[in-house]
Amino acid sequence: MIVRIMGEGQVQISADDIAVLNELDTELEAAIEVGDEPIFRTKLHALLDKVRQVGKALPDDSLEPSELILPPADASIEEVREMLGDQGLIPG
């Protein structure tokens, strides 16, 4: 799966890593639902850090279409809320 982190570029994520990313995504959604900015910020950074950790960076000139687009680390709670689909940022 090709994932783009806005402002950073694309990474290739293995299907084996989706489950752990979904767990982090669920925690992020919970923080958004209650409007808890400090927990939201912690969970967003944890999700993005995990994507960077497990993902294999693609070259900057790669033209692969992104299957997922994740917000930048400095995104606001409202910006991320607008990006959420029915299944969160990381569909299951």
Coordinates of N, CA, C and O in Angstrom, one line a residue:
M1 N 0.8 -1.2 0.0 CA 0.0 0.0 0.0 C 0.9 1.2 0.0 O 1.9 1.3 0.8
I2 N 0.6 2.2 -0.9 CA 1.3 3.4 -1.0 C 0.6 4.5 -0.1 O -0.6 4.7 -0.3
V3 N 1.4 5.1 0.8 CA 0.8 6.1 1.7 C 1.6 7.4 1.5 O 2.8 7.4 1.5
R4 N 0.9 8.5 1.5 CA 1.5 9.8 1.4 C 1.3 10.5 2.7 O 0.1 10.6 3.2
I5 N 2.3 11.0 3.3 CA 2.2 11.9 4.5 C 2.4 13.3 3.9 O 3.4 13.6 3.3
M6 N 1.3 14.1 4.0 CA 1.3 15.4 3.4 C 2.6 16.2 3.9 O 2.9 16.3 5.0
G7 N 3.3 16.7 2.9 CA 4.5 17.5 3.1 C 5.7 16.7 3.3 O 6.8 17.3 3.5
E8 N 5.6 15.4 3.3 CA 6.8 14.6 3.5 C 7.1 13.6 2.3 O 8.3 13.3 2.2
G9 N 6.2 13.1 1.6 CA 6.4 12.2 0.6 C 5.7 10.9 0.8 O 4.8 10.8 1.6
Q10 N 6.0 9.9 0.0 CA 5.3 8.6 0.0 C 6.2 7.5 0.6 O 7.4 7.5 0.5
V11 N 5.5 6.5 1.2 CA 6.1 5.3 1.7 C 5.3 4.1 1.3 O 4.1 4.2 1.1
Q12 N 6.0 3.0 1.1 CA 5.3 1.7 0.9 C 5.1 1.0 2.2 O 6.1 0.8 3.0
I13 N 3.9 0.6 2.5 CA 3.5 0.0 3.7 C 3.1 -1.5 3.4 O 2.3 -1.7 2.5
S14 N 3.7 -2.4 4.2 CA 3.3 -3.8 4.1 C 1.9 -4.1 4.6 O 1.5 -3.4 5.6
A15 N 1.2 -5.0 4.0 CA -0.1 -5.4 4.5 C 0.0 -5.9 5.9 O -1.0 -5.7 6.7
D16 N 1.1 -6.5 6.3 CA 1.3 -7.0 7.7 C 1.3 -5.9 8.7 O 1.0 -6.1 9.9
D17 N 1.5 -4.6 8.3 CA 1.6 -3.5 9.3 C 0.3 -2.8 9.4 O 0.2 -1.9 10.3
I18 N -0.7 -3.1 8.6 CA -1.9 -2.3 8.6 C -2.7 -2.5 10.0 O -3.2 -1.5 10.5
A19 N -2.6 -3.7 10.6 CA -3.4 -3.9 11.8 C -2.9 -2.9 12.9 O -3.7 -2.3 13.6
V20 N -1.6 -2.8 13.1 CA -1.1 -1.9 14.1 C -1.4 -0.5 13.8 O -1.7 0.3 14.7
L21 N -1.3 -0.1 12.5 CA -1.7 1.2 12.1 C -3.2 1.5 12.4 O -3.5 2.6 12.8
N22 N -4.0 0.5 12.2 CA -5.4 0.7 12.5 C -5.7 0.9 14.0 O -6.5 1.7 14.3
E23 N -4.9 0.2 14.8 CA -5.1 0.4 16.3 C -4.7 1.9 16.6 O -5.5 2.5 17.4
L24 N -3.6 2.4 16.1 CA -3.3 3.8 16.3 C -4.3 4.8 15.8 O -4.6 5.8 16.4
D25 N -4.8 4.4 14.6 CA -5.9 5.3 14.0 C -7.1 5.3 14.9 O -7.7 6.4 15.0
T26 N -7.5 4.2 15.4 CA -8.7 4.1 16.3 C -8.5 5.0 17.5 O -9.4 5.7 17.9
E27 N -7.3 5.0 18.1 CA -6.9 5.8 19.2 C -7.0 7.3 18.9 O -7.5 8.1 19.6
L28 N -6.5 7.6 17.7 CA -6.5 9.0 17.2 C -8.0 9.5 17.0 O -8.4 10.6 17.4
E29 N -8.8 8.6 16.4 CA -10.2 9.0 16.2 C -10.9 9.2 17.6 O -11.7 10.2 17.7
A30 N -10.6 8.4 18.6 CA -11.2 8.6 19.9 C -10.9 10.0 20.5 O -11.7 10.6 21.0
A31 N -9.6 10.4 20.3 CA -9.2 11.7 20.8 C -9.9 12.8 20.1 O -10.3 13.8 20.7
I32 N -10.1 12.6 18.8 CA -10.8 13.6 18.0 C -12.3 13.7 18.4 O -12.8 14.8 18.6
E33 N -12.9 12.6 18.6 CA -14.3 12.6 19.0 C -14.6 13.3 20.3 O -15.6 14.0 20.4
V34 N -13.7 13.3 21.3 CA -13.9 14.0 22.5 C -13.2 15.3 22.5 O -13.3 16.1 23.5
G35 N -12.5 15.7 21.4 CA -11.9 17.0 21.3 C -10.7 17.2 22.2 O -10.4 18.3 22.6
D36 N -10.0 16.1 22.6 CA -8.8 16.2 23.5 C -7.6 16.6 22.7 O -6.9 15.7 22.1
E37 N -7.2 17.8 22.6 CA -6.1 18.3 21.8 C -4.7 17.6 22.2 O -4.0 17.1 21.3
P38 N -4.4 17.6 23.5 CA -3.1 17.0 23.9 C -3.0 15.5 23.5 O -2.0 15.0 23.0
I39 N -4.1 14.7 23.7 CA -4.1 13.3 23.3 C -4.1 13.2 21.8 O -3.4 12.3 21.3
F40 N -4.9 14.0 21.2 CA -4.9 14.0 19.7 C -3.5 14.2 19.1 O -3.1 13.4 18.3
R41 N -2.8 15.2 19.6 CA -1.4 15.5 19.1 C -0.5 14.3 19.4 O 0.2 13.8 18.5
T42 N -0.6 13.6 20.5 CA 0.2 12.5 20.9 C -0.1 11.3 19.9 O 0.8 10.6 19.4
K43 N -1.4 11.1 19.7 CA -1.8 9.9 18.9 C -1.5 10.2 17.4 O -1.1 9.2 16.7
L44 N -1.6 11.4 16.9 CA -1.3 11.7 15.5 C 0.2 11.5 15.3 O 0.6 10.8 14.3
H45 N 1.0 12.0 16.2 CA 2.5 11.8 16.1 C 2.9 10.3 16.2 O 3.7 9.8 15.5
A46 N 2.2 9.5 17.0 CA 2.4 8.1 17.2 C 2.1 7.4 15.8 O 2.9 6.5 15.4
L47 N 1.0 7.7 15.2 CA 0.6 7.1 14.0 C 1.6 7.5 12.9 O 2.1 6.6 12.1
L48 N 2.0 8.7 12.7 CA 2.9 9.1 11.7 C 4.3 8.5 11.9 O 4.9 8.1 11.0
D49 N 4.7 8.5 13.2 CA 6.0 7.9 13.5 C 6.0 6.4 13.1 O 7.0 5.9 12.6
K50 N 4.9 5.7 13.4 CA 4.9 4.3 13.0 C 4.9 4.1 11.5 O 5.5 3.2 11.0
V51 N 4.2 4.9 10.8 CA 4.2 4.9 9.3 C 5.6 5.1 8.8 O 6.1 4.3 8.0
R52 N 6.3 6.0 9.4 CA 7.7 6.3 9.0 C 8.6 5.1 9.3 O 9.5 4.7 8.6
Q53 N 8.3 4.5 10.5 CA 9.2 3.4 11.0 C 9.0 2.1 10.1 O 10.0 1.5 9.7
V54 N 7.7 1.8 9.8 CA 7.5 0.5 9.0 C 7.5 0.7 7.5 O 7.6 -0.3 6.8
G55 N 7.3 2.0 7.1 CA 7.3 2.2 5.7 C 8.6 2.3 5.0 O 9.6 2.7 5.6
K56 N 8.7 2.0 3.7 CA 9.9 2.1 2.9 C 9.7 3.3 2.0 O 8.7 3.4 1.2
A57 N 10.5 4.3 2.2 CA 10.4 5.6 1.5 C 10.5 5.4 0.0 O 11.4 4.6 -0.4
L58 N 9.6 6.0 -0.8 CA 9.7 6.0 -2.2 C 10.5 7.2 -2.7 O 10.5 8.2 -2.0
P59 N 11.2 7.1 -3.8 CA 11.9 8.3 -4.3 C 11.0 9.5 -4.5 O 9.8 9.3 -4.8
D60 N 11.6 10.7 -4.3 CA 10.8 11.9 -4.5 C 10.1 12.0 -5.8 O 9.1 12.6 -6.0
D61 N 10.8 11.5 -6.9 CA 10.2 11.6 -8.2 C 9.3 10.4 -8.6 O 8.8 10.3 -9.7
S62 N 8.9 9.6 -7.6 CA 8.0 8.5 -7.8 C 6.6 9.1 -8.2 O 6.1 10.0 -7.6
L63 N 6.0 8.4 -9.2 CA 4.7 8.8 -9.6 C 3.6 7.8 -9.2 O 2.5 7.8 -9.8
E64 N 3.9 7.0 -8.2 CA 2.9 6.0 -7.8 C 1.7 6.7 -7.2 O 1.8 7.7 -6.4
P65 N 0.5 6.3 -7.5 CA -0.7 6.9 -6.9 C -0.8 6.5 -5.4 O -0.5 5.3 -5.1
S66 N -1.1 7.4 -4.5 CA -1.2 7.1 -3.1 C -2.6 6.5 -2.8 O -3.6 7.1 -3.2
E67 N -2.6 5.4 -2.1 CA -3.8 4.8 -1.7 C -4.4 5.4 -0.4 O -5.6 5.4 -0.2
L68 N -3.5 6.0 0.4 CA -3.9 6.7 1.6 C -3.2 8.0 1.7 O -2.0 8.1 1.3
I69 N -3.8 9.1 2.2 CA -3.1 10.3 2.4 C -3.3 10.7 3.9 O -4.5 10.7 4.4
L70 N -2.2 10.9 4.6 CA -2.2 11.2 6.0 C -1.9 12.6 6.2 O -1.1 13.2 5.4
P71 N -2.4 13.2 7.2 CA -2.1 14.7 7.5 C -0.7 14.9 8.0 O -0.1 14.0 8.5
P72 N -0.2 16.1 7.8 CA 1.1 16.4 8.4 C 1.0 16.4 9.9 O 0.0 16.5 10.5
A73 N 2.2 16.4 10.5 CA 2.3 16.3 12.0 C 1.7 17.5 12.7 O 1.2 17.5 13.8
D74 N 1.7 18.7 12.0 CA 1.2 19.9 12.6 C -0.2 20.2 12.2 O -0.7 21.3 12.5
A75 N -0.9 19.2 11.7 CA -2.4 19.4 11.3 C -3.2 19.6 12.6 O -2.9 19.1 13.7
S76 N -4.2 20.4 12.4 CA -5.1 20.7 13.6 C -6.1 19.6 13.7 O -6.3 18.8 12.8
I77 N -6.7 19.5 14.9 CA -7.7 18.5 15.2 C -8.9 18.6 14.1 O -9.4 17.6 13.7
E78 N -9.2 19.9 13.8 CA -10.3 20.1 12.8 C -9.9 19.6 11.4 O -10.7 19.0 10.7
E79 N -8.7 19.9 11.0 CA -8.2 19.4 9.7 C -8.2 17.9 9.6 O -8.7 17.4 8.6
V80 N -7.8 17.2 10.6 CA -7.8 15.8 10.6 C -9.3 15.3 10.7 O -9.6 14.3 10.0
R81 N -10.1 15.9 11.4 CA -11.5 15.5 11.5 C -12.1 15.5 10.1 O -12.9 14.6 9.7
E82 N -11.8 16.5 9.3 CA -12.3 16.7 7.9 C -11.8 15.6 7.0 O -12.4 15.2 6.0
M83 N -10.6 15.0 7.3 CA -10.0 14.0 6.5 C -10.5 12.6 6.8 O -10.3 11.7 6.0
L84 N -11.1 12.4 7.9 CA -11.6 11.1 8.3 C -12.7 10.6 7.4 O -13.6 11.3 7.1
G85 N -12.5 9.4 7.0 CA -13.6 8.7 6.3 C -14.4 7.8 7.3 O -14.2 7.9 8.5
D86 N -15.3 7.0 6.8 CA -16.1 6.1 7.6 C -15.2 5.1 8.4 O -15.6 4.6 9.4
Q87 N -14.0 4.9 7.9 CA -13.1 3.9 8.5 C -11.9 4.5 9.1 O -10.9 3.9 9.3
G88 N -11.9 5.8 9.3 CA -10.8 6.5 9.8 C -9.8 6.9 8.7 O -10.1 6.9 7.6
L89 N -8.6 7.2 9.1 CA -7.5 7.6 8.2 C -7.0 6.3 7.5 O -6.6 6.3 6.4
I90 N -7.0 5.2 8.2 CA -6.4 3.9 7.7 C -7.6 2.9 7.6 O -8.0 2.3 8.6
P91 N -8.1 2.7 6.4 CA -9.2 1.7 6.3 C -8.8 0.3 6.7 O -7.6 0.0 6.4
G92 N -9.6 -0.4 7.3 CA -9.3 -1.7 7.9 C -9.2 -2.8 6.9 O -8.7 -3.8 7.1

